[in-house]
Structures are given as structure tokens and as C-alpha cells.
Tab-separated table of C-alpha atoms in Angstrom:
chain	number	residue	atom	x	y	z
A	1	MET	CA	-29.563	13.717	19.952
A	2	LYS	CA	-30.869	11.022	22.366
A	3	SER	CA	-28.879	10.856	25.610
A	4	GLU	CA	-28.283	7.107	25.294
A	5	PHE	CA	-26.930	7.560	21.764
A	6	ARG	CA	-24.747	10.412	22.944
A	7	LYS	CA	-23.369	8.312	25.809
A	8	THR	CA	-22.502	5.384	23.485
A	9	LEU	CA	-20.958	7.867	21.061
A	10	VAL	CA	-18.738	9.549	23.650
A	11	LEU	CA	-17.661	6.297	25.352
A	12	GLY	CA	-16.728	4.688	22.024
A	13	TYR	CA	-15.046	7.876	20.896
A	14	LEU	CA	-12.912	7.876	24.046
A	15	MET	CA	-11.802	4.322	23.297
A	16	LEU	CA	-10.843	5.317	19.741
A	17	LEU	CA	-8.981	8.330	21.148
A	18	ILE	CA	-6.899	5.960	23.285
A	19	VAL	CA	-6.403	3.610	20.303
A	20	ASN	CA	-5.017	6.510	18.248
A	21	VAL	CA	-2.956	8.042	21.054
A	22	VAL	CA	-1.117	4.842	21.995
A	23	GLU	CA	-0.069	4.416	18.380
A	24	PHE	CA	1.967	7.671	18.692
A	25	ARG	CA	1.736	8.242	14.893
A	26	SER	CA	1.355	12.023	15.507
A	27	GLY	CA	4.516	12.131	17.604
A	28	ILE	CA	4.690	12.009	21.419
A	29	ALA	CA	3.910	15.692	22.111
A	30	LEU	CA	0.841	15.878	19.856
A	31	ALA	CA	-0.420	12.465	20.986
A	32	LEU	CA	-0.333	13.581	24.634
A	33	THR	CA	-2.018	16.878	23.756
A	34	GLN	CA	-4.759	14.952	21.979
A	35	LEU	CA	-5.191	12.657	24.986
A	36	VAL	CA	-5.410	15.427	27.588
A	37	LEU	CA	-7.711	17.673	25.563
A	38	GLY	CA	-9.821	14.735	24.342
A	39	LEU	CA	-10.374	13.543	27.915
A	40	PHE	CA	-11.070	17.056	29.060
A	41	LEU	CA	-13.709	17.568	26.367
A	42	SER	CA	-15.373	14.142	26.578
A	43	LEU	CA	-15.152	12.811	30.124
A	44	PRO	CA	-17.598	15.256	31.725
A	45	GLU	CA	-20.278	13.967	29.321
A	46	VAL	CA	-20.089	10.395	30.635
A	47	ILE	CA	-19.011	10.707	34.266
A	48	ASP	CA	-19.704	13.334	36.859
A	49	ILE	CA	-16.482	15.231	37.423
A	50	SER	CA	-17.722	18.067	39.589
A	51	LEU	CA	-14.656	20.289	39.235
A	52	LEU	CA	-14.745	20.127	35.410
A	53	ASN	CA	-18.492	20.559	35.393
A	54	LYS	CA	-18.234	23.621	37.638
A	55	ILE	CA	-15.654	25.436	35.619
A	56	SER	CA	-17.262	24.228	32.377
A	57	VAL	CA	-14.226	25.338	30.477
A	58	TYR	CA	-14.505	22.201	28.370
A	59	ARG	CA	-17.443	23.736	26.546
A	60	THR	CA	-15.441	26.626	25.187
A	61	PRO	CA	-15.179	26.735	21.401
A	62	LEU	CA	-11.468	27.589	21.632
A	63	LEU	CA	-10.624	24.326	23.381
A	64	LYS	CA	-12.468	22.366	20.704
A	65	VAL	CA	-10.499	24.132	17.994
A	66	ILE	CA	-7.162	23.511	19.756
A	67	TYR	CA	-8.089	19.830	20.168
A	68	LEU	CA	-8.974	19.497	16.455
A	69	LEU	CA	-5.789	21.337	15.493
A	70	SER	CA	-3.751	18.845	17.529
A	71	ILE	CA	-5.216	15.955	15.542
A	72	PHE	CA	-4.869	17.825	12.231
A	73	GLY	CA	-1.306	18.799	13.204
A	74	GLY	CA	-0.447	15.122	13.676
A	75	ILE	CA	-1.629	14.465	10.116
A	76	TYR	CA	-0.053	17.579	8.600
A	77	PHE	CA	3.385	17.283	10.172
A	78	LYS	CA	3.598	13.484	9.979
A	79	TRP	CA	1.663	12.859	6.766
A	80	TYR	CA	4.211	10.236	5.722
A	81	ASN	CA	3.429	8.274	8.846
A	82	ALA	CA	-0.256	9.102	9.420
A	83	PRO	CA	-2.498	6.064	8.954
A	84	ASN	CA	-5.827	6.282	7.154
A	85	HIS	CA	-7.812	5.658	10.374
A	86	LEU	CA	-6.355	8.891	11.828
A	87	PHE	CA	-8.051	10.785	9.014
A	88	LEU	CA	-11.254	8.949	9.850
A	89	PHE	CA	-10.786	9.830	13.517
A	90	PHE	CA	-10.404	13.510	12.573
A	91	PHE	CA	-13.715	13.470	10.626
A	92	LEU	CA	-15.352	11.639	13.521
A	93	SER	CA	-14.025	14.281	15.966
A	94	LEU	CA	-15.549	17.053	13.872
A	95	LEU	CA	-18.920	15.332	14.003
A	96	VAL	CA	-18.687	14.520	17.729
A	97	LEU	CA	-17.838	18.124	18.617
A	98	TYR	CA	-20.130	20.007	16.251
A	99	MET	CA	-22.996	17.824	15.064
A	100	GLU	CA	-25.997	17.992	17.417
A	101	GLU	CA	-28.655	16.266	15.377
A	102	GLU	CA	-28.630	12.450	15.454
A	103	ARG	CA	-30.109	11.960	11.950
A	104	LEU	CA	-27.559	14.299	10.336
A	105	PHE	CA	-24.771	12.708	12.372
A	106	LYS	CA	-25.643	9.221	11.045
A	107	ASP	CA	-26.065	10.566	7.538
A	108	ASN	CA	-22.631	12.109	7.641
A	109	LEU	CA	-21.106	8.840	8.935
A	110	ARG	CA	-22.836	6.919	6.169
A	111	TRP	CA	-21.434	9.164	3.402
A	112	ILE	CA	-17.947	9.139	4.940
A	113	PHE	CA	-18.156	5.349	4.841
A	114	VAL	CA	-19.361	5.345	1.203
A	115	ILE	CA	-16.467	7.615	0.185
A	116	VAL	CA	-13.886	5.520	2.060
A	117	MET	CA	-15.079	2.191	0.606
A	118	GLY	CA	-15.599	3.777	-2.813
A	119	MET	CA	-12.045	5.159	-2.863
A	120	ALA	CA	-10.665	1.806	-1.677
A	121	THR	CA	-12.513	0.064	-4.569
A	122	VAL	CA	-11.398	2.551	-7.249
A	123	HIS	CA	-7.776	2.463	-6.063
A	124	LYS	CA	-7.725	-1.312	-6.500
A	125	LEU	CA	-9.409	-1.191	-9.907
A	126	LEU	CA	-6.865	1.355	-11.153
A	127	ASN	CA	-3.803	-0.454	-9.801
A	128	PRO	CA	-2.188	-3.033	-12.095
A	129	ASN	CA	-0.105	-4.480	-9.209
A	130	PHE	CA	-3.378	-5.343	-7.464
A	131	LEU	CA	-5.359	-6.438	-10.473
A	132	ASN	CA	-2.712	-8.894	-11.712
A	133	GLY	CA	-2.521	-10.393	-8.212
A	134	ASP	CA	1.238	-9.860	-7.739
A	135	PHE	CA	0.851	-7.647	-4.687
A	136	VAL	CA	-1.628	-10.036	-3.041
A	137	ALA	CA	0.595	-13.025	-3.943
A	138	LEU	CA	3.590	-11.445	-2.194
A	139	ARG	CA	1.513	-10.780	0.892
A	140	LEU	CA	0.365	-14.414	0.907
A	141	LEU	CA	3.800	-15.926	0.406
A	142	SER	CA	5.578	-13.696	2.889
A	143	GLY	CA	3.132	-14.656	5.636
A	144	ASP	CA	1.543	-11.206	6.008
A	145	PHE	CA	-1.974	-12.563	5.582
A	146	PHE	CA	-3.693	-14.899	8.102
A	147	GLN	CA	-1.084	-14.255	10.783
A	148	PRO	CA	-3.420	-15.106	13.710
A	149	ILE	CA	-4.186	-18.509	12.103
A	150	LEU	CA	-0.530	-19.166	11.317
A	151	ILE	CA	0.563	-18.189	14.833
A	152	SER	CA	-2.109	-20.466	16.340
A	153	GLY	CA	-0.252	-23.469	14.853
A	154	ALA	CA	-3.317	-24.686	12.927
A	155	MET	CA	-1.308	-25.179	9.698
A	156	PRO	CA	2.269	-26.057	10.684
A	157	ASP	CA	3.506	-27.010	7.191
A	158	ILE	CA	2.315	-23.798	5.601
A	159	ASN	CA	3.554	-21.797	8.562
A	160	GLU	CA	7.052	-23.308	8.168
A	161	THR	CA	7.164	-22.568	4.429
A	162	LEU	CA	6.034	-18.969	4.967
A	163	THR	CA	8.495	-18.459	7.857
A	164	GLN	CA	11.311	-19.615	5.564
A	165	ASN	CA	10.106	-17.227	2.852
A	166	GLY	CA	10.085	-14.390	5.426
A	167	ALA	CA	13.671	-15.175	6.441
A	168	LYS	CA	14.742	-15.312	2.769
A	169	ILE	CA	13.163	-11.906	2.130
A	170	SER	CA	14.844	-10.343	5.206
A	171	ASP	CA	18.184	-11.621	4.008
A	172	PHE	CA	17.528	-10.397	0.447
A	173	LEU	CA	16.670	-6.906	1.666
A	174	LEU	CA	20.089	-6.362	3.206
A	175	LYS	CA	21.802	-6.908	-0.162
A	176	GLU	CA	22.389	-4.210	-2.725
A	177	PRO	CA	19.351	-4.228	-5.007
A	178	SER	CA	21.322	-3.864	-8.245
A	179	ALA	CA	23.785	-6.589	-7.269
A	180	VAL	CA	21.250	-9.364	-6.729
A	181	ASP	CA	19.037	-10.697	-9.468
A	182	GLY	CA	16.238	-11.721	-7.107
A	183	ILE	CA	15.010	-14.642	-5.064
A	184	ILE	CA	12.380	-17.295	-5.690
A	185	LEU	CA	9.700	-17.718	-3.037
A	186	ASP	CA	8.343	-21.135	-2.191
A	187	PRO	CA	4.531	-21.599	-2.148
A	188	GLY	CA	4.851	-25.068	-0.514
A	189	ILE	CA	1.446	-26.783	-0.402
A	190	LEU	CA	-0.349	-23.450	-0.405
A	191	PRO	CA	-2.692	-23.212	-3.464
A	192	PHE	CA	-1.609	-19.645	-3.845
A	193	LEU	CA	-2.444	-19.084	-7.562
A	194	ALA	CA	-6.082	-19.902	-6.846
A	195	LEU	CA	-5.965	-18.007	-3.547
A	196	LYS	CA	-4.521	-14.807	-5.063
A	197	GLN	CA	-7.256	-14.606	-7.707
A	198	LEU	CA	-9.911	-15.363	-5.108
A	199	PHE	CA	-8.546	-12.546	-2.957
A	200	VAL	CA	-8.311	-10.036	-5.806
A	201	TYR	CA	-11.888	-10.515	-6.999
A	202	SER	CA	-13.479	-11.005	-3.558
A	203	ILE	CA	-11.829	-7.918	-2.046
A	204	ILE	CA	-12.905	-5.681	-4.960
A	205	GLY	CA	-16.362	-7.277	-4.977
A	206	MET	CA	-16.928	-6.886	-1.214
A	207	GLU	CA	-15.682	-3.312	-1.088
A	208	PHE	CA	-17.814	-2.323	-4.068
A	209	LEU	CA	-20.879	-4.048	-2.556
A	210	LEU	CA	-20.372	-2.224	0.741
A	211	THR	CA	-20.139	1.106	-1.113
A	212	PHE	CA	-23.323	0.330	-3.033
A	213	LEU	CA	-25.241	-0.960	-0.037
A	214	PHE	CA	-24.392	1.962	2.190
A	215	ALA	CA	-25.234	4.429	-0.562
A	216	PHE	CA	-28.690	2.984	-1.248
A	217	PHE	CA	-29.703	0.474	1.447
A	218	SER	CA	-27.935	1.725	4.594
A	219	LYS	CA	-30.795	0.820	7.004
A	220	GLN	CA	-31.237	-2.795	5.842
A	221	LYS	CA	-30.212	-5.635	8.147
A	222	PHE	CA	-28.237	-7.313	5.369
A	223	THR	CA	-26.092	-4.195	4.872
A	224	LEU	CA	-25.142	-3.976	8.514
A	225	VAL	CA	-24.524	-7.738	8.860
A	226	PHE	CA	-22.350	-7.644	5.748
A	227	LEU	CA	-20.295	-4.789	7.195
A	228	LEU	CA	-19.956	-6.666	10.488
A	229	VAL	CA	-18.756	-9.830	8.774
A	230	PHE	CA	-16.425	-8.006	6.375
A	231	VAL	CA	-14.739	-5.860	8.995
A	232	GLY	CA	-14.870	-8.521	11.671
A	233	SER	CA	-12.947	-10.897	9.424
A	234	ILE	CA	-10.179	-8.325	8.839
A	235	GLY	CA	-8.545	-9.420	12.088
A	236	LEU	CA	-8.155	-12.972	10.764
A	237	VAL	CA	-6.552	-11.873	7.481
A	238	VAL	CA	-4.514	-8.779	8.360
A	239	SER	CA	-3.744	-7.209	11.725
A	240	GLU	CA	-5.428	-3.875	11.035
A	241	PHE	CA	-7.099	-3.612	14.431
A	242	GLU	CA	-7.233	0.218	14.545
A	243	PHE	CA	-8.934	0.620	11.186
A	244	ALA	CA	-11.336	-2.271	11.951
A	245	ALA	CA	-12.236	-0.760	15.356
A	246	THR	CA	-12.971	2.628	13.708
A	247	LEU	CA	-15.235	1.085	11.036
A	248	LEU	CA	-17.012	-1.084	13.595
A	249	PHE	CA	-17.679	1.936	15.770
A	250	MET	CA	-19.132	3.785	12.746
A	251	GLY	CA	-21.281	0.688	12.024
A	252	LEU	CA	-22.463	0.620	15.642
A	253	LEU	CA	-23.523	4.251	15.449
A	254	MET	CA	-25.306	3.788	12.083
A	255	CYS	CA	-27.155	0.674	13.259
A	256	PRO	CA	-30.899	1.400	13.899
A	257	ASP	CA	-32.036	0.933	17.514
A	258	ASN	CA	-34.452	-1.894	16.696
A	259	PHE	CA	-31.644	-4.154	15.414
A	260	THR	CA	-30.734	-5.076	19.004
A	261	VAL	CA	-28.845	-8.297	18.256
A	262	ILE	CA	-26.781	-6.766	15.412
A	263	LYS	CA	-26.035	-3.772	17.605
A	264	ARG	CA	-24.788	-6.079	20.356
A	265	PHE	CA	-22.496	-7.896	17.907
A	266	PHE	CA	-21.149	-4.515	16.735
A	267	LYS	CA	-20.466	-3.513	20.341
A	268	VAL	CA	-18.655	-6.738	21.200
A	269	THR	CA	-16.509	-6.819	18.054
A	270	PHE	CA	-15.706	-3.093	18.374
A	271	LEU	CA	-14.554	-3.604	21.975
A	272	LEU	CA	-12.554	-6.677	20.969
A	273	TYR	CA	-10.720	-4.831	18.183
A	274	ALA	CA	-10.229	-1.685	20.253
A	275	ILE	CA	-8.635	-3.791	23.075
A	276	LEU	CA	-6.511	-5.707	20.531
A	277	ALA	CA	-5.379	-2.391	18.962
A	278	ILE	CA	-4.471	-0.851	22.336
A	279	GLY	CA	-2.736	-4.039	23.520
A	280	ASN	CA	-0.806	-4.416	20.269
A	281	ASN	CA	0.430	-0.838	20.305
A	282	VAL	CA	1.309	-0.834	24.012
A	283	LEU	CA	3.352	-4.035	23.526
A	284	TRP	CA	5.018	-2.481	20.475
A	285	VAL	CA	5.886	0.707	22.350
A	286	LEU	CA	7.295	-1.323	25.224
A	287	GLY	CA	9.421	-3.230	22.740
A	288	PHE	CA	7.820	-6.643	23.022
A	289	LEU	CA	6.759	-6.803	19.352
B	1	MET	CA	-6.001	9.679	-5.789
B	2	GLY	CA	-4.583	12.168	-8.270
B	3	PHE	CA	-1.282	12.252	-6.387
B	4	THR	CA	-1.029	8.472	-6.655
B	5	LYS	CA	-2.187	8.135	-10.267
B	6	PHE	CA	-0.298	11.064	-11.729
B	7	GLY	CA	2.373	11.560	-9.082
B	8	ASP	CA	4.597	9.371	-6.868
B	9	LEU	CA	2.515	9.293	-3.702
B	10	ASN	CA	2.052	5.814	-2.189
B	11	PRO	CA	-1.666	4.985	-2.226
B	12	TRP	CA	-1.554	3.920	1.426
B	13	LYS	CA	-0.861	7.520	2.425
B	14	LEU	CA	-2.585	10.909	2.808
B	15	GLY	CA	-6.083	9.501	3.537
B	16	GLY	CA	-6.689	8.386	0.015
B	17	TYR	CA	-7.815	4.967	1.266
B	18	GLY	CA	-5.721	3.052	-1.243
B	19	MET	CA	-4.448	0.670	1.426
B	20	TYR	CA	-3.832	-2.875	0.260
B	21	SER	CA	-4.026	-1.806	-3.382
B	22	ASP	CA	-0.252	-1.622	-3.894
B	23	TYR	CA	3.106	-2.068	-2.132
B	24	HIS	CA	3.313	-0.409	1.299
B	25	PRO	CA	5.977	2.261	1.959
B	26	ASP	CA	7.744	-0.438	4.050
B	27	SER	CA	8.492	-2.135	0.714
B	28	TYR	CA	10.389	0.960	-0.446
B	29	PHE	CA	14.086	1.379	0.299
B	30	VAL	CA	16.247	4.464	0.050
B	31	TRP	CA	19.886	3.859	-0.878
B	32	PHE	CA	22.857	6.172	-1.262
B	33	GLN	CA	25.205	5.321	-4.091
B	34	ILE	CA	28.598	6.633	-2.944
B	35	ASP	CA	31.358	5.888	-5.448
B	36	ASP	CA	31.040	2.100	-5.991
B	37	ASN	CA	29.268	1.422	-2.723
B	38	LYS	CA	25.604	1.384	-1.914
B	39	VAL	CA	24.447	2.269	1.610
B	40	LEU	CA	20.927	1.633	2.859
B	41	ALA	CA	19.638	4.917	4.395
B	42	ARG	CA	17.896	3.265	7.364
B	43	LYS	CA	21.118	1.392	8.262
B	44	THR	CA	23.115	4.608	8.580
B	45	LYS	CA	23.959	6.052	11.975
B	46	LEU	CA	22.310	9.299	10.932
B	47	PHE	CA	18.957	7.568	10.568
B	48	SER	CA	18.872	6.557	14.215
B	49	THR	CA	20.360	9.774	15.601
B	50	ASN	CA	19.026	12.571	13.395
B	51	ALA	CA	15.275	13.179	13.400
B	52	LYS	CA	15.345	15.471	10.348
B	53	PHE	CA	17.292	12.958	8.259
B	54	ARG	CA	14.959	10.181	9.349
B	55	GLN	CA	11.937	12.270	8.384
B	56	LEU	CA	13.357	12.973	4.918
B	57	VAL	CA	14.060	9.297	4.334
B	58	LEU	CA	10.550	8.332	5.414
B	59	LYS	CA	9.111	10.987	3.101
B	60	CYS	CA	11.097	9.514	0.206
B	61	ARG	CA	9.628	6.088	0.994
B	62	SER	CA	6.049	7.390	1.019
B	63	TYR	CA	6.470	9.874	-1.815
B	64	PRO	CA	9.611	9.116	-3.857
B	65	SER	CA	9.311	12.199	-6.049
B	66	THR	CA	12.393	13.920	-7.496
B	67	ASN	CA	11.684	16.885	-5.239
B	68	ASN	CA	11.761	14.746	-2.085
B	69	LEU	CA	14.920	12.869	-3.226
B	70	LYS	CA	16.530	16.264	-3.960
B	71	LYS	CA	15.747	17.493	-0.400
B	72	LEU	CA	17.300	14.345	1.071
B	73	HIS	CA	20.308	14.750	-1.230
B	74	ALA	CA	20.782	18.357	-0.099
B	75	TYR	CA	20.570	17.349	3.580
B	76	PHE	CA	22.947	14.410	3.241
B	77	LYS	CA	25.442	16.611	1.412
B	78	HIS	CA	26.247	18.294	4.787
B	79	THR	CA	27.781	15.036	6.064
B	80	ASN	CA	29.006	13.609	2.769
B	81	LYS	CA	31.007	16.136	0.720
B	82	GLY	CA	31.797	13.826	-2.223
B	83	HIS	CA	29.664	12.904	-5.204
B	84	PHE	CA	26.737	10.581	-4.447
B	85	LYS	CA	23.329	9.571	-5.743
B	86	VAL	CA	20.047	9.016	-3.880
B	87	GLU	CA	17.965	6.091	-5.106
B	88	ALA	CA	14.511	4.836	-4.173
B	89	TRP	CA	13.907	1.124	-4.817
B	90	ARG	CA	10.813	-0.985	-4.228
B	91	LEU	CA	10.080	-4.688	-3.969
B	92	ASN	CA	8.546	-6.228	-7.032
B	93	PHE	CA	7.001	-9.675	-7.139
B	94	THR	CA	5.978	-11.633	-10.203
B	95	SER	CA	3.564	-14.325	-9.158
B	96	GLU	CA	3.926	-16.368	-12.355
B	97	SER	CA	7.651	-16.940	-11.865
B	98	LEU	CA	7.521	-16.569	-8.017
B	99	LYS	CA	10.418	-14.191	-8.348
B	100	LEU	CA	10.952	-11.334	-5.914
B	101	ASN	CA	13.340	-8.571	-6.955
B	102	GLN	CA	13.698	-4.824	-6.522
B	103	VAL	CA	13.004	-2.172	-9.101
B	104	LEU	CA	14.420	1.355	-9.228
B	105	VAL	CA	11.557	3.833	-8.713
B	106	ASN	CA	13.461	7.129	-8.863
B	107	SER	CA	16.951	8.536	-8.337
B	108	TYR	CA	18.604	11.914	-7.936
B	109	GLU	CA	22.207	13.173	-8.281
B	110	GLU	CA	23.859	16.497	-8.950
């Protein structure tokens, strides 16, 4: 593995470690264990910490196993709370700790990506609530989609309608489900029937295309640009910063060295999403969100 | 994927990558039917003070199987000696009529 690739890998991995730790989805004890062991294992590779380098305990196989167990434990004990990107982080950790050869490392990443996108596509194709657009329509009318645009004040009328829908839903949820017939949500001026169909077909289409492209044309510029645009736009539609940061990091590592501009874009968007994810979670933990 | 297609697991969970394909566990609500009253599990005092109870409720939201509802029922029985029923409801939206209601997903009583 080239030293420059290894350095990018470890630095990015450390950022993702912090992203996952500050979410505290594994519980406080396991999250702190992951942080301490993760830093202990990775830091000496990127900065010269003479004490750690001298004792070189971080190279011991046992420590790697304990570290991986702490991530796996977070998933196992809190499966009902563990997000999908924590599973991805676990697979990534296995590769970072045990895969020495760069080509095989990238190949593994590529197939993990194909499986993730393939599963996401199949789930949507098999789910009637997604295919008929009802799930997407609820997300649109409750203001879950396009939050950054709505918060920016760019569309005040739509924002007001969706805020009222949100308040109506909150009120409805406090009532006994069998006692209330239901509520009617207001689409306002939002062309939501057209939007929901557009969303349903474009999401399935884009996820399928990504699966296909990474399975057969993973080293083409178009494939990587498409991934960058798809994942980069996630932040505008839904606030899934952690998942987006993880996919962008995988894209950065899979990007061939000669695609310098694309690589730079991957780096910048990865950093942006990682910072947004950390900031978002820190604010949430501190009770500001 | 098998757990979601043939079982009650929410597709967002367990690394199956079914996120955004169906309602999130946040759209699921666990209620206790005690006599003629319904109590929302997350609004109970036990939910904010008892980690085990909270965990069982969250499990029922992510995987509202009869087995998980039964476990929650058994645990809640320690504090509520009378007859009661555990119910898992989820939001349901029909885009044609713009109507949002809740549907009963599963329930358990002894």
C-alpha cells in the first residue's frame, strides 16, 4: 500500500471514527472505548508520538480485536438504534486493520458499495409503501425533505405550509390512535403529486445505476462523478450527513490517482459532510437541537 | 432483507440498507391499553427512568414482533398488576386523499 494512500486512509478513517463516536449510538461506554482504542491504533500512523511508537503496543493483534469487538458490541447490543453507517464503519475498520494490499482494499470497498446500493434498490422495489409514493409524499408534506433549503428561507410560502403540517402531525401523535380518524395534510402550492413520482423513480433509478456502474465500470470518470453528485446532493434533500460522509470517503479511496480534480472534490465534500455530522451531533448532545 | 420481507423488522435497521424505503421506527408508537385508557409508552415515567423498559420499547418500534411485544408485556407487568394490552401502531399516509392516520401493526395481551 502506497504511503500517501495509507495516510489519506488513516486520516479520513479517524474523522469517521469521531463522526461515529459523537453520535453515541453504541452507548457512552462503548463509544468512548472505540474512541480511545481507535486513536491508539491509528494516530501513530499519521503523527509521530514517540511514546506510543516506542512501546508499539498498538500493533498487537489483541488490541485490534478488542477495538473491533467494541464496534461490533455497539451494533450487537444496540441493534435497534445502530444506524446503517455504523455497519459500514465496521467493515471499513476490518479493511483498515487487516488489508495490506491497496488493490484488494479498493476492490473490497467497491463490492461493499455495490452490495449496499444493490440492497437499497431491491428494498425500494419490494416495498409497496415506497413504490406507490405514500412514504415519499409524507416525507415531503411533513417537511422532512429539503430542510436546508426550507430553513434558508428561500421558499417562505412552502415553508409555512410544511411547518403547519408538522405542527398538525405533532398534535395528532399525542392523541389515541384508535380515537382519531386521521388528519388531512395541506400540500399548499407544492406540486407534490408530481414531485413524489419524480422522487420514487429517480431514487430507484439512481441507486440502480450506481450499483451497475460500480459493478462494471468502477474506474470510469462518469461513475465517480455520478457518485459525487448523488451523495453530495443528499445533504440538500435529507440531513444524512454521517452516511454521506462515509460513502464520500469510500469514493475518495476508490478514485484513481490520475483523477486529481475529482479526487479534490471528493476530499472537500467528505470534509464538509464530516464536519456537518460532527457539528450536528455535538449540538444535539448538548441539547441545542 | 428476509427479516423485513417475511418478519417484522423495520428495513431501516440491522444493516439491511433499506433506509428511505419505508416508514422509520420513529413513525412507530407503542401504546398500553389499560382498561379503557391508552397510554403512550414513551410518555410514561418508566420510559425516562428505566433503561431496560426504554430498550424494550425501542425494540418494539424497530421490530414489532409478537415475541418483542410479549417481552415488553412481561416487563411492564411488574409495575402494572391488572390486565393490559401492548399495541404497536404506525403512521400511514395515503397520498391520493392526503390523509394521515395510524394503523395497528401488532398487539399482545395475556
